[in-house]
mmCIF file of C-alpha atoms in Angstrom:
data_model
loop_
_atom_site.group_PDB
_atom_site.id
_atom_site.type_symbol
_atom_site.label_atom_id
_atom_site.label_comp_id
_atom_site.label_asym_id
_atom_site.label_seq_id
_atom_site.Cartn_x
_atom_site.Cartn_y
_atom_site.Cartn_z
ATOM 1 C CA MET A 1 98.819 79.540 54.220
ATOM 2 C CA THR A 2 97.899 83.052 53.078
ATOM 3 C CA GLN A 3 94.923 83.077 55.424
ATOM 4 C CA ASP A 4 97.224 82.329 58.365
ATOM 5 C CA SER A 5 99.638 85.086 57.443
ATOM 6 C CA THR A 6 96.780 87.550 56.881
ATOM 7 C CA LEU A 7 95.255 86.637 60.217
ATOM 8 C CA GLN A 8 98.651 86.948 61.909
ATOM 9 C CA GLN A 9 99.140 90.381 60.333
ATOM 10 C CA LYS A 10 95.705 91.540 61.539
ATOM 11 C CA ILE A 11 96.532 90.337 65.052
ATOM 12 C CA GLN A 12 99.813 92.265 65.016
ATOM 13 C CA GLU A 13 98.047 95.408 63.763
ATOM 14 C CA ALA A 14 95.402 95.073 66.494
ATOM 15 C CA GLU A 15 98.118 94.635 69.147
ATOM 16 C CA ALA A 16 99.952 97.707 67.853
ATOM 17 C CA THR A 17 96.720 99.739 67.964
ATOM 18 C CA LEU A 18 96.025 98.475 71.477
ATOM 19 C CA ASN A 19 99.524 99.478 72.623
ATOM 20 C CA GLU A 20 99.075 102.969 71.151
ATOM 21 C CA LEU A 21 95.732 103.357 72.924
ATOM 22 C CA ARG A 22 97.277 102.225 76.221
ATOM 23 C CA LYS A 23 100.048 104.821 75.840
ATOM 24 C CA LYS A 24 97.486 107.562 75.151
ATOM 25 C CA LEU A 25 95.438 106.492 78.173
ATOM 26 C CA ASP A 26 98.530 106.543 80.398
ATOM 27 C CA GLU A 27 99.418 110.050 79.170
ATOM 28 C CA GLU A 28 95.876 111.284 79.842
ATOM 29 C CA ARG A 29 95.918 109.786 83.336
ATOM 30 C CA LYS A 30 99.263 111.432 84.075
ATOM 31 C CA GLY A 31 97.861 114.770 82.933
ATOM 32 C CA GLU A 32 94.753 114.375 85.069
ATOM 33 C CA ARG A 33 96.877 113.314 88.020
ATOM 34 C CA MET A 34 99.065 116.407 87.699
ATOM 35 C CA GLN A 35 95.961 118.618 87.633
ATOM 36 C CA VAL A 36 94.516 116.904 90.708
ATOM 37 C CA ILE A 37 97.814 117.269 92.581
ATOM 38 C CA ALA A 38 98.007 120.959 91.687
ATOM 39 C CA SER A 39 94.399 121.485 92.843
ATOM 40 C CA ALA A 40 95.033 119.620 96.091
ATOM 41 C CA LYS A 41 98.171 121.653 96.787
ATOM 42 C CA GLU A 42 96.265 124.874 96.186
ATOM 43 C CA LEU A 43 93.453 123.822 98.534
ATOM 44 C CA ILE A 44 95.963 122.801 101.211
ATOM 45 C CA LYS A 45 97.712 126.142 100.883
ATOM 46 C CA THR A 46 94.482 128.147 100.839
ATOM 47 C CA HIS A 47 93.033 126.453 103.909
ATOM 48 C CA GLU A 48 96.391 126.122 105.698
ATOM 49 C CA LEU A 49 95.947 122.393 106.210
ATOM 50 C CA THR A 50 98.585 120.201 107.829
ATOM 51 C CA ALA A 51 99.413 116.544 107.301
ATOM 52 C CA ALA A 52 97.721 115.781 110.621
ATOM 53 C CA ASP A 53 94.550 117.557 109.431
ATOM 54 C CA LEU A 54 94.483 115.206 106.474
ATOM 55 C CA GLY A 55 95.210 112.107 108.541
ATOM 56 C CA LEU A 56 98.707 111.831 107.091
ATOM 57 C CA SER A 57 100.718 112.244 110.275
ATOM 58 C CA GLY A 58 102.633 109.023 109.623
ATOM 59 C CA LYS A 59 102.143 107.776 113.163
ATOM 60 C CA GLY A 60 100.401 104.499 112.478
ATOM 61 C CA SER A 61 96.908 103.949 111.302
ATOM 62 C CA SER A 62 94.241 106.548 111.764
ATOM 63 C CA ILE A 63 91.724 103.729 112.255
ATOM 64 C CA LYS A 64 90.400 103.652 115.802
ATOM 65 C CA ARG A 65 89.958 100.373 117.627
ATOM 66 C CA PRO A 66 86.462 99.401 118.718
ATOM 67 C CA VAL A 67 85.594 100.228 122.327
ATOM 68 C CA GLY A 68 85.430 96.591 123.457
ATOM 69 C CA ASP A 69 88.725 95.627 121.832
ATOM 70 C CA LYS A 70 90.636 93.406 124.251
ATOM 71 C CA ARG A 71 94.027 94.339 122.820
ATOM 72 C CA GLY A 72 95.255 96.985 125.174
ATOM 73 C CA MET A 73 98.259 99.197 125.389
ATOM 74 C CA VAL A 74 101.309 97.571 126.924
ATOM 75 C CA ALA A 75 102.825 99.355 129.887
ATOM 76 C CA ALA A 76 106.424 100.502 129.615
ATOM 77 C CA LYS A 77 108.892 98.162 131.276
ATOM 78 C CA TYR A 78 112.154 100.081 130.861
ATOM 79 C CA GLN A 79 112.959 103.788 131.167
ATOM 80 C CA ASP A 80 116.017 105.866 130.348
ATOM 81 C CA HIS A 81 116.716 107.872 133.486
ATOM 82 C CA GLU A 82 118.381 110.704 131.558
ATOM 83 C CA SER A 83 115.891 111.363 128.787
ATOM 84 C CA GLY A 84 112.760 109.803 130.269
ATOM 85 C CA LYS A 85 112.195 107.693 127.136
ATOM 86 C CA THR A 86 110.507 104.353 127.716
ATOM 87 C CA TRP A 87 110.320 100.928 126.086
ATOM 88 C CA THR A 88 107.781 98.149 126.599
ATOM 89 C CA GLY A 89 110.335 95.391 126.187
ATOM 90 C CA ARG A 90 108.716 94.240 122.961
ATOM 91 C CA GLY A 91 110.308 94.416 119.547
ATOM 92 C CA LYS A 92 113.757 95.735 118.753
ATOM 93 C CA SER A 93 115.379 97.505 121.672
ATOM 94 C CA PRO A 94 115.663 101.275 121.232
ATOM 95 C CA ALA A 95 118.923 103.044 120.497
ATOM 96 C CA TRP A 96 119.145 104.598 123.949
ATOM 97 C CA LEU A 97 119.021 101.165 125.591
ATOM 98 C CA ALA A 98 121.460 99.610 123.130
ATOM 99 C CA ALA A 99 123.925 102.413 123.844
ATOM 100 C CA GLN A 100 123.595 101.915 127.596
ATOM 101 C CA LEU A 101 124.057 98.142 127.275
ATOM 102 C CA ALA A 102 127.184 98.743 125.192
ATOM 103 C CA ALA A 103 128.441 101.039 127.950
ATOM 104 C CA GLY A 104 128.259 98.160 130.440
ATOM 105 C CA TYR A 105 124.840 98.606 132.033
ATOM 106 C CA SER A 106 122.289 95.793 132.205
ATOM 107 C CA LYS A 107 118.611 95.896 131.299
ATOM 108 C CA ASP A 108 117.759 95.491 134.970
ATOM 109 C CA ASP A 109 119.277 98.911 135.639
ATOM 110 C CA PHE A 110 116.478 100.469 133.566
ATOM 111 C CA LEU A 111 113.499 98.484 134.863
ATOM 112 C CA ILE A 112 110.596 100.655 135.926
ATOM 113 C CA LYS A 113 109.806 99.792 139.518
ATOM 114 C CA THR A 114 106.123 99.842 140.271
#
């Protein structure tokens, strides 16, 4: 039974050492990350870069569709006459349309006539 307890103790010591090493690695990565962020901020400031310059505009994916892609843009079906905003009729209806519907108008009142 002493061999089992010795082996168990060695396993626990190895696990403790492993946990300490993981903590050190995490701390080093955090330090490196902070340095990289500081360098990136300095470069952005120096070169007066914008989020759009970096592809971070937040307006969907920056990946372009192939030229022969059959998925096309959907034409707008509804338009707010006051603001000029449009909606394709797909997905959740926009706030401007919801407000107009609540005011008693129908969707047909906002159809774009072609």
